[in-house]
Amino acid sequence: MEEKSPATLEKIQQAALQEFLDKGFQGASLRQIVKYAGVTTGAFYGYFSSKEALFASIVEPHAAALMGRFMEAQTSFAELPEDEQPEHMGVESGSCVRWMVDYICQHREPVKLLLCRAEGTGYENFVHNMVEMEVEYTLQYMDVLRRLGHKVPNLDPSLCHIIASGMFNGIFEIVIHDFPYEQALRNVEQLREFYTAGWLKLMTP
C-alpha cells in the first residue's frame, strides 16, 4: 500500500478549501478538487472516504475549538457558587467572545466553511446548537436569580432563542463580511453592550 504523503494531504485539503468556499459543500465537485490537487480519484480515496470526510477534516478542529471555548465559559460560570454568579455576569462571556473574535480572524477561511458553507454536512446546525446551549444556560441563570430573591419575569424560551440567535449571528457577521480585526473586535464589543442592556431591561420587572 502506498504511504500517505503529508504534502499530498495538504494539497488535497487546500484545493478542497477553495472549492468549498466557492461552491459550498453541496455544490463542490470532487472531480475538480482532485484535479486542482493534482491527484487521481483513486489516490484521493487513500486519504478520505468521502467528500464529507474531507470537509470534516478541514472544519472539525475549528468547530471543536469554538464550541469547546464556548462551553468552557458556560460551565465555568454555572459552576460558581450561586451567590457569586450575579457579580460575574458577563465576565466569562465577554472573555469568550473576545477569544472567538481573535480565533475567527486567525482562521478566517476554514471558519467560513464551518459557518457559511456547511449545508448538507453534520456541521450545518453548528450555530443552532450553540444558540440552544446559550438558551439553556440563560434559563438556568434566571432560576438562580429567583432563588437568590430577585424578581425575574418568566421569559418564553422561544424569545430567549430569538435573542441568542440574533446575538450569535451578529457575531458571526465578521466571518461573512471579512471585517478587519480591529473593526470586528469593536463591532462585537458594542454588540455585546447592546444585548446586555436589552437583557437587563427584560429581566427587570
Coordinates of N, CA and C in Angstrom, one line a residue:
M1 N 0.8 -1.2 0.0 CA 0.0 0.0 0.0 C 0.9 1.3 0.0
E2 N 0.5 2.2 -0.8 CA 1.3 3.5 -1.0 C 1.3 4.3 0.3
E3 N 2.4 4.7 0.8 CA 2.5 5.5 2.0 C 1.9 6.9 1.8
K4 N 1.1 7.4 2.7 CA 0.5 8.7 2.6 C 1.5 9.8 2.8
S5 N 1.3 10.8 2.0 CA 2.3 11.9 2.0 C 1.6 13.1 2.6
P6 N 2.2 13.7 3.6 CA 1.7 15.0 4.2 C 1.5 16.1 3.2
A7 N 2.4 16.1 2.2 CA 2.4 17.2 1.2 C 1.1 17.0 0.3
T8 N 0.9 15.7 0.0 CA -0.3 15.4 -0.9 C -1.6 15.7 -0.1
L9 N -1.6 15.3 1.2 CA -2.8 15.6 2.0 C -3.0 17.1 2.1
E10 N -2.0 17.9 2.2 CA -2.1 19.3 2.3 C -2.7 19.9 1.0
K11 N -2.2 19.4 -0.1 CA -2.6 19.8 -1.5 C -4.1 19.5 -1.6
I12 N -4.6 18.3 -1.2 CA -6.0 18.0 -1.3 C -6.8 18.9 -0.5
Q13 N -6.4 19.1 0.7 CA -7.2 20.0 1.6 C -7.2 21.4 1.2
Q14 N -6.1 21.9 0.6 CA -6.1 23.3 0.1 C -7.0 23.5 -1.1
A15 N -6.9 22.5 -2.0 CA -7.8 22.5 -3.2 C -9.3 22.5 -2.7
A16 N -9.5 21.6 -1.8 CA -10.9 21.5 -1.3 C -11.4 22.7 -0.6
L17 N -10.5 23.4 0.2 CA -10.9 24.6 0.9 C -11.4 25.6 -0.1
Q18 N -10.7 25.8 -1.2 CA -11.1 26.8 -2.2 C -12.4 26.4 -2.9
E19 N -12.5 25.1 -3.2 CA -13.7 24.6 -3.9 C -15.0 24.7 -3.0
F20 N -14.8 24.4 -1.7 CA -15.9 24.5 -0.8 C -16.3 26.0 -0.5
L21 N -15.3 26.8 -0.4 CA -15.6 28.3 -0.3 C -16.3 28.8 -1.4
D22 N -15.9 28.4 -2.6 CA -16.6 28.9 -3.8 C -18.0 28.4 -4.0
K23 N -18.2 27.1 -3.7 CA -19.5 26.5 -4.1 C -20.3 25.9 -3.0
G24 N -19.7 25.9 -1.8 CA -20.4 25.3 -0.7 C -20.2 23.8 -0.8
F25 N -20.5 23.1 0.3 CA -20.3 21.6 0.4 C -21.1 20.9 -0.7
Q26 N -22.3 21.3 -0.8 CA -23.2 20.5 -1.8 C -22.8 20.8 -3.2
G27 N -22.4 22.0 -3.5 CA -22.1 22.3 -4.9 C -20.7 22.0 -5.3
A28 N -19.8 21.7 -4.3 CA -18.4 21.4 -4.6 C -18.3 20.1 -5.4
S29 N -17.4 20.1 -6.3 CA -17.1 18.9 -7.2 C -15.9 18.2 -6.7
L30 N -16.0 16.9 -6.4 CA -14.8 16.1 -6.0 C -13.9 16.0 -7.2
R31 N -14.5 15.9 -8.4 CA -13.6 15.8 -9.6 C -12.7 17.0 -9.7
Q32 N -13.3 18.2 -9.4 CA -12.5 19.4 -9.5 C -11.4 19.5 -8.4
I33 N -11.8 19.0 -7.2 CA -10.9 19.0 -6.1 C -9.6 18.2 -6.4
V34 N -9.8 17.0 -6.9 CA -8.7 16.1 -7.2 C -7.9 16.7 -8.4
K35 N -8.6 17.4 -9.3 CA -7.9 18.0 -10.5 C -7.0 19.1 -10.0
Y36 N -7.5 20.0 -9.1 CA -6.8 21.1 -8.6 C -5.6 20.6 -7.7
A37 N -5.8 19.5 -7.0 CA -4.8 19.0 -6.1 C -3.7 18.2 -6.9
G38 N -4.0 17.9 -8.2 CA -3.1 17.2 -9.0 C -2.9 15.7 -8.6
V39 N -4.0 15.1 -8.1 CA -4.0 13.7 -7.8 C -5.2 13.0 -8.5
T40 N -5.1 11.7 -8.5 CA -6.2 10.9 -9.1 C -7.3 10.7 -8.1
T41 N -8.5 10.3 -8.6 CA -9.6 10.0 -7.7 C -9.2 8.8 -6.8
G42 N -8.6 7.8 -7.4 CA -8.1 6.7 -6.6 C -7.2 7.0 -5.5
A43 N -6.3 8.0 -5.8 CA -5.3 8.4 -4.8 C -6.1 9.2 -3.7
F44 N -7.1 9.9 -4.1 CA -7.9 10.7 -3.1 C -8.5 9.8 -2.0
Y45 N -9.0 8.6 -2.5 CA -9.7 7.7 -1.6 C -8.7 7.0 -0.7
G46 N -7.4 7.2 -0.9 CA -6.4 6.7 0.0 C -6.3 7.6 1.2
Y47 N -6.8 8.8 1.1 CA -6.8 9.8 2.2 C -8.1 10.0 2.9
F48 N -9.2 10.0 2.1 CA -10.5 10.3 2.6 C -11.5 9.3 2.0
S49 N -12.5 9.0 2.8 CA -13.5 8.0 2.4 C -14.7 8.7 1.6
S50 N -14.8 10.0 1.7 CA -15.9 10.7 1.0 C -15.6 12.2 1.0
K51 N -16.4 12.9 0.3 CA -16.3 14.4 0.2 C -16.6 15.0 1.6
E52 N -17.6 14.4 2.3 CA -17.9 14.9 3.7 C -16.7 14.7 4.6
A53 N -16.1 13.5 4.5 CA -14.9 13.3 5.4 C -13.8 14.3 5.1
L54 N -13.6 14.7 3.9 CA -12.7 15.7 3.5 C -13.1 17.1 4.1
F55 N -14.4 17.4 4.0 CA -14.9 18.7 4.6 C -14.6 18.7 6.1
A56 N -15.0 17.5 6.7 CA -14.8 17.4 8.2 C -13.3 17.6 8.6
S57 N -12.4 17.1 7.8 CA -11.0 17.2 8.2 C -10.5 18.6 8.2
I58 N -11.2 19.5 7.5 CA -10.8 20.9 7.4 C -11.5 21.7 8.6
V59 N -12.8 21.4 8.8 CA -13.5 22.2 9.8 C -13.6 21.7 11.2
E60 N -13.4 20.4 11.4 CA -13.6 19.8 12.7 C -12.7 20.5 13.8
P61 N -11.4 20.7 13.5 CA -10.5 21.3 14.5 C -11.1 22.7 15.0
H62 N -11.7 23.4 14.1 CA -12.2 24.8 14.4 C -13.5 24.7 15.1
A63 N -14.4 23.7 14.6 CA -15.6 23.5 15.3 C -15.4 23.1 16.8
A64 N -14.4 22.2 17.0 CA -14.1 21.8 18.3 C -13.5 22.9 19.2
A65 N -12.7 23.7 18.6 CA -12.1 24.9 19.3 C -13.1 25.9 19.7
L66 N -14.0 26.3 18.8 CA -15.0 27.3 19.1 C -16.1 26.8 20.1
M67 N -16.6 25.6 19.9 CA -17.6 25.0 20.8 C -17.0 24.7 22.1
G68 N -15.7 24.3 22.1 CA -15.1 23.9 23.4 C -14.9 25.2 24.3
R69 N -14.4 26.3 23.7 CA -14.2 27.5 24.4 C -15.6 28.1 24.9
F70 N -16.6 28.0 24.0 CA -17.9 28.5 24.4 C -18.4 27.7 25.6
M71 N -18.3 26.4 25.6 CA -18.8 25.5 26.6 C -18.0 25.7 27.9
E72 N -16.8 26.0 27.8 CA -15.9 26.2 29.0 C -16.4 27.5 29.7
A73 N -16.7 28.5 28.9 CA -17.2 29.8 29.5 C -18.6 29.5 30.2
Q74 N -19.5 28.8 29.6 CA -20.8 28.5 30.1 C -20.7 27.7 31.4
T75 N -19.9 26.6 31.4 CA -19.8 25.7 32.6 C -19.1 26.4 33.7
S76 N -18.0 27.2 33.4 CA -17.3 27.8 34.5 C -18.1 28.8 35.2
F77 N -19.0 29.5 34.5 CA -20.0 30.4 35.1 C -21.0 29.7 36.0
A78 N -21.6 28.6 35.4 CA -22.6 27.8 36.0 C -22.1 27.1 37.3
E79 N -20.8 26.8 37.3 CA -20.3 26.1 38.5 C -19.9 27.1 39.6
L80 N -20.0 28.4 39.4 CA -19.7 29.3 40.5 C -20.8 29.2 41.6
P81 N -20.4 29.4 42.8 CA -21.5 29.5 43.9 C -22.6 30.4 43.4
E82 N -23.8 30.1 43.6 CA -24.9 30.9 43.1 C -24.9 32.3 43.5
D83 N -24.5 32.6 44.8 CA -24.5 34.0 45.2 C -23.4 34.8 44.6
E84 N -22.4 34.1 43.9 CA -21.4 34.9 43.2 C -21.7 35.1 41.8
Q85 N -22.7 34.4 41.2 CA -22.9 34.5 39.8 C -23.3 35.9 39.3
P86 N -24.2 36.6 40.0 CA -24.6 37.9 39.5 C -23.4 38.9 39.3
E87 N -22.4 38.9 40.3 CA -21.3 39.8 40.1 C -20.3 39.4 39.0
H88 N -20.4 38.1 38.6 CA -19.6 37.6 37.5 C -20.3 37.7 36.1
M89 N -21.6 38.1 36.1 CA -22.4 38.1 34.9 C -21.6 38.9 33.8
G90 N -21.4 38.3 32.7 CA -20.8 38.9 31.6 C -19.3 38.8 31.5
V91 N -18.6 38.5 32.6 CA -17.2 38.4 32.7 C -16.7 37.3 31.8
E92 N -17.2 36.0 32.1 CA -16.7 34.9 31.3 C -17.2 35.0 29.9
S93 N -18.4 35.4 29.7 CA -18.9 35.5 28.3 C -18.1 36.6 27.5
G94 N -17.8 37.7 28.1 CA -17.0 38.7 27.4 C -15.7 38.2 27.0
S95 N -15.0 37.5 27.9 CA -13.7 36.9 27.6 C -13.8 35.9 26.5
C96 N -14.9 35.1 26.5 CA -15.1 34.1 25.5 C -15.3 34.8 24.1
V97 N -16.1 35.8 24.1 CA -16.4 36.5 22.8 C -15.1 37.1 22.2
R98 N -14.3 37.7 23.1 CA -13.1 38.3 22.6 C -12.2 37.2 22.0
W99 N -12.1 36.1 22.7 CA -11.3 35.0 22.2 C -11.8 34.5 20.9
M100 N -13.1 34.4 20.7 CA -13.7 34.0 19.5 C -13.4 34.9 18.3
V101 N -13.4 36.2 18.6 CA -13.1 37.2 17.5 C -11.6 36.9 17.1
D102 N -10.7 36.8 18.1 CA -9.3 36.5 17.8 C -9.2 35.3 17.0
Y103 N -9.9 34.2 17.4 CA -9.7 32.9 16.7 C -10.3 33.0 15.3
I104 N -11.4 33.6 15.2 CA -12.0 33.7 13.8 C -11.1 34.5 12.9
C105 N -10.6 35.6 13.3 CA -9.7 36.4 12.5 C -8.4 35.7 12.1
Q106 N -8.0 34.7 13.0 CA -6.8 34.0 12.7 C -7.0 32.8 11.8
H107 N -8.3 32.4 11.6 CA -8.6 31.2 10.9 C -9.8 31.4 10.0
R108 N -9.8 32.5 9.3 CA -11.0 33.0 8.6 C -11.6 32.0 7.6
E109 N -10.8 31.4 6.7 CA -11.3 30.6 5.7 C -12.0 29.3 6.2
P110 N -11.3 28.5 7.0 CA -12.0 27.3 7.5 C -13.2 27.6 8.4
V111 N -13.1 28.7 9.1 CA -14.3 29.1 9.9 C -15.4 29.5 9.0
K112 N -15.2 30.1 7.9 CA -16.2 30.5 7.0 C -16.9 29.2 6.4
L113 N -16.0 28.2 6.1 CA -16.6 26.9 5.7 C -17.6 26.4 6.7
L114 N -17.2 26.4 8.0 CA -18.0 25.9 9.1 C -19.3 26.6 9.2
L115 N -19.3 27.9 9.1 CA -20.4 28.8 9.4 C -21.3 29.1 8.2
C116 N -20.7 29.1 7.0 CA -21.4 29.5 5.9 C -21.6 28.5 4.7
R117 N -20.8 27.5 4.7 CA -20.7 26.6 3.6 C -21.0 25.1 4.0
A118 N -21.6 24.9 5.1 CA -21.7 23.5 5.7 C -23.0 22.8 5.4
E119 N -23.9 23.5 4.7 CA -25.2 22.8 4.4 C -25.0 21.5 3.7
G120 N -25.7 20.5 4.3 CA -25.6 19.1 3.7 C -24.6 18.3 4.5
T121 N -24.0 18.8 5.5 CA -23.0 18.1 6.4 C -23.5 18.1 7.8
G122 N -22.8 17.3 8.6 CA -23.1 17.3 10.0 C -22.9 18.6 10.8
Y123 N -22.3 19.5 10.1 CA -22.0 20.8 10.8 C -23.0 21.9 10.4
E124 N -24.0 21.6 9.7 CA -24.9 22.7 9.2 C -25.7 23.3 10.4
N125 N -25.8 22.6 11.5 CA -26.5 23.1 12.7 C -25.6 23.6 13.8
F126 N -24.4 23.9 13.4 CA -23.4 24.3 14.4 C -23.9 25.6 15.2
V127 N -24.3 26.6 14.5 CA -24.7 27.8 15.2 C -26.0 27.6 16.0
H128 N -26.9 26.8 15.4 CA -28.1 26.5 16.1 C -27.8 25.8 17.4
N129 N -26.9 24.8 17.4 CA -26.6 24.1 18.6 C -26.0 25.0 19.6
M130 N -25.2 26.0 19.2 CA -24.6 26.9 20.1 C -25.7 27.8 20.7
V131 N -26.6 28.2 19.9 CA -27.7 29.0 20.4 C -28.6 28.2 21.4
E132 N -28.8 27.0 21.2 CA -29.6 26.1 22.1 C -28.9 26.0 23.4
M133 N -27.6 25.9 23.4 CA -26.9 25.8 24.7 C -26.9 27.2 25.4
E134 N -26.8 28.2 24.7 CA -26.9 29.6 25.3 C -28.3 29.8 26.0
V135 N -29.3 29.3 25.3 CA -30.7 29.4 25.9 C -30.8 28.6 27.2
E136 N -30.3 27.4 27.1 CA -30.4 26.5 28.3 C -29.7 27.1 29.5
Y137 N -28.5 27.7 29.3 CA -27.7 28.2 30.4 C -28.3 29.6 30.9
T138 N -28.9 30.3 29.9 CA -29.6 31.6 30.3 C -30.8 31.3 31.2
L139 N -31.6 30.3 30.9 CA -32.8 29.9 31.7 C -32.3 29.4 33.1
Q140 N -31.2 28.7 33.1 CA -30.7 28.2 34.4 C -30.3 29.4 35.3
Y141 N -29.6 30.4 34.6 CA -29.2 31.6 35.4 C -30.4 32.4 35.9
M142 N -31.5 32.4 35.1 CA -32.7 33.1 35.6 C -33.3 32.4 36.9
D143 N -33.2 31.1 36.9 CA -33.6 30.3 38.0 C -32.8 30.6 39.3
V144 N -31.5 30.8 39.0 CA -30.5 31.1 40.1 C -30.9 32.5 40.7
L145 N -31.2 33.4 39.8 CA -31.6 34.8 40.3 C -32.9 34.7 41.2
R146 N -33.8 33.9 40.7 CA -35.1 33.7 41.5 C -34.8 33.1 42.9
R147 N -33.9 32.1 42.9 CA -33.6 31.5 44.2 C -32.9 32.5 45.1
L148 N -32.2 33.5 44.5 CA -31.5 34.5 45.3 C -32.4 35.6 45.8
G149 N -33.7 35.5 45.3 CA -34.7 36.5 45.8 C -34.9 37.6 44.8
H150 N -34.3 37.6 43.6 CA -34.6 38.6 42.6 C -35.9 38.3 41.9
K151 N -36.6 39.3 41.6 CA -37.9 39.2 40.8 C -37.6 39.2 39.3
V152 N -37.5 38.1 38.7 CA -37.2 37.9 37.3 C -38.4 37.5 36.6
P153 N -38.9 38.2 35.6 CA -40.1 37.8 34.8 C -39.8 36.5 34.1
N154 N -40.9 35.7 33.9 CA -40.8 34.5 33.1 C -40.8 34.8 31.6
L155 N -39.6 34.6 31.0 CA -39.5 34.8 29.6 C -39.7 33.5 28.8
D156 N -40.4 33.6 27.8 CA -40.7 32.4 26.9 C -39.3 31.9 26.3
P157 N -39.0 30.6 26.4 CA -37.8 30.1 25.8 C -37.6 30.5 24.3
S158 N -38.8 30.6 23.6 CA -38.7 31.0 22.2 C -38.1 32.4 22.0
L159 N -38.5 33.3 23.0 CA -37.9 34.6 22.9 C -36.4 34.6 23.2
C160 N -36.0 33.8 24.2 CA -34.6 33.6 24.5 C -33.8 33.1 23.3
H161 N -34.5 32.2 22.6 CA -33.8 31.6 21.4 C -33.6 32.7 20.3
I162 N -34.7 33.5 20.1 CA -34.6 34.6 19.1 C -33.4 35.5 19.5
I163 N -33.4 35.9 20.8 CA -32.3 36.9 21.2 C -30.9 36.3 21.0
A164 N -30.8 35.0 21.5 CA -29.5 34.4 21.4 C -29.1 34.2 19.9
S165 N -30.0 33.8 19.1 CA -29.8 33.6 17.7 C -29.3 34.9 17.0
G166 N -30.0 36.0 17.4 CA -29.6 37.3 16.8 C -28.2 37.7 17.3
M167 N -27.8 37.4 18.5 CA -26.5 37.7 19.0 C -25.4 36.9 18.3
F168 N -25.6 35.6 18.2 CA -24.6 34.8 17.6 C -24.4 35.1 16.1
N169 N -25.6 35.2 15.4 CA -25.5 35.5 14.0 C -24.9 36.9 13.8
G170 N -25.1 37.8 14.7 CA -24.4 39.1 14.7 C -22.9 39.0 14.8
I171 N -22.5 38.2 15.8 CA -21.1 38.0 16.0 C -20.4 37.4 14.7
F172 N -21.1 36.4 14.2 CA -20.5 35.7 13.0 C -20.6 36.5 11.7
E173 N -21.2 37.7 11.8 CA -21.2 38.6 10.6 C -19.7 38.9 10.3
I174 N -18.8 38.9 11.3 CA -17.4 39.2 11.0 C -16.8 38.2 10.0
V175 N -17.4 37.0 10.0 CA -16.9 36.0 9.1 C -17.5 36.2 7.7
I176 N -18.8 36.5 7.6 CA -19.4 36.7 6.4 C -18.9 37.8 5.6
H177 N -18.6 38.9 6.3 CA -18.1 40.2 5.6 C -16.6 40.4 5.7
D178 N -15.9 39.5 6.3 CA -14.4 39.6 6.4 C -14.0 40.9 7.0
F179 N -14.6 41.3 8.1 CA -14.2 42.6 8.7 C -12.7 42.5 9.2
P180 N -12.0 43.6 9.0 CA -10.6 43.7 9.6 C -10.7 43.4 11.1
Y181 N -9.6 43.0 11.7 CA -9.6 42.6 13.1 C -10.1 43.7 14.1
E182 N -9.6 44.9 14.0 CA -9.9 46.0 14.9 C -11.4 46.3 14.7
Q183 N -11.9 46.4 13.5 CA -13.3 46.7 13.3 C -14.2 45.5 13.8
A184 N -13.8 44.3 13.6 CA -14.5 43.1 14.1 C -14.6 43.2 15.6
L185 N -13.5 43.4 16.3 CA -13.5 43.5 17.8 C -14.4 44.6 18.3
R186 N -14.3 45.8 17.7 CA -15.1 46.9 18.1 C -16.6 46.7 17.9
N187 N -16.9 46.1 16.8 CA -18.3 45.9 16.5 C -18.9 44.8 17.4
V188 N -18.1 43.8 17.7 CA -18.6 42.7 18.6 C -18.8 43.2 20.0
E189 N -17.8 44.0 20.5 CA -17.9 44.6 21.8 C -19.1 45.5 22.0
Q190 N -19.4 46.3 21.0 CA -20.6 47.1 21.0 C -21.9 46.3 20.9
L191 N -21.8 45.2 20.1 CA -23.0 44.3 20.0 C -23.3 43.7 21.4
R192 N -22.2 43.3 22.1 CA -22.4 42.7 23.5 C -23.0 43.7 24.4
E193 N -22.6 45.0 24.3 CA -23.2 46.0 25.2 C -24.6 46.2 24.9
F194 N -25.0 46.2 23.6 CA -26.4 46.3 23.2 C -27.2 45.2 23.7
Y195 N -26.8 44.0 23.6 CA -27.6 42.8 24.1 C -27.6 42.8 25.6
T196 N -26.5 43.2 26.3 CA -26.5 43.2 27.7 C -27.6 44.2 28.3
A197 N -27.6 45.4 27.6 CA -28.6 46.3 28.1 C -30.0 45.8 27.8
G198 N -30.2 45.1 26.7 CA -31.5 44.6 26.4 C -31.9 43.5 27.4
W199 N -31.0 42.6 27.8 CA -31.3 41.6 28.8 C -31.6 42.2 30.1
L200 N -30.9 43.2 30.5 CA -31.2 43.9 31.8 C -32.6 44.5 31.8
K201 N -33.0 45.0 30.7 CA -34.3 45.6 30.6 C -35.4 44.5 30.7
L202 N -35.2 43.4 30.0 CA -36.2 42.3 30.0 C -36.2 41.7 31.4
M203 N -35.1 41.6 32.1 CA -35.0 40.9 33.3 C -35.4 41.7 34.6
T204 N -35.8 43.0 34.3 CA -36.2 43.9 35.4 C -37.7 44.0 35.3
P205 N -38.4 43.6 36.4 CA -39.8 43.6 36.4 C -40.4 45.1 36.4

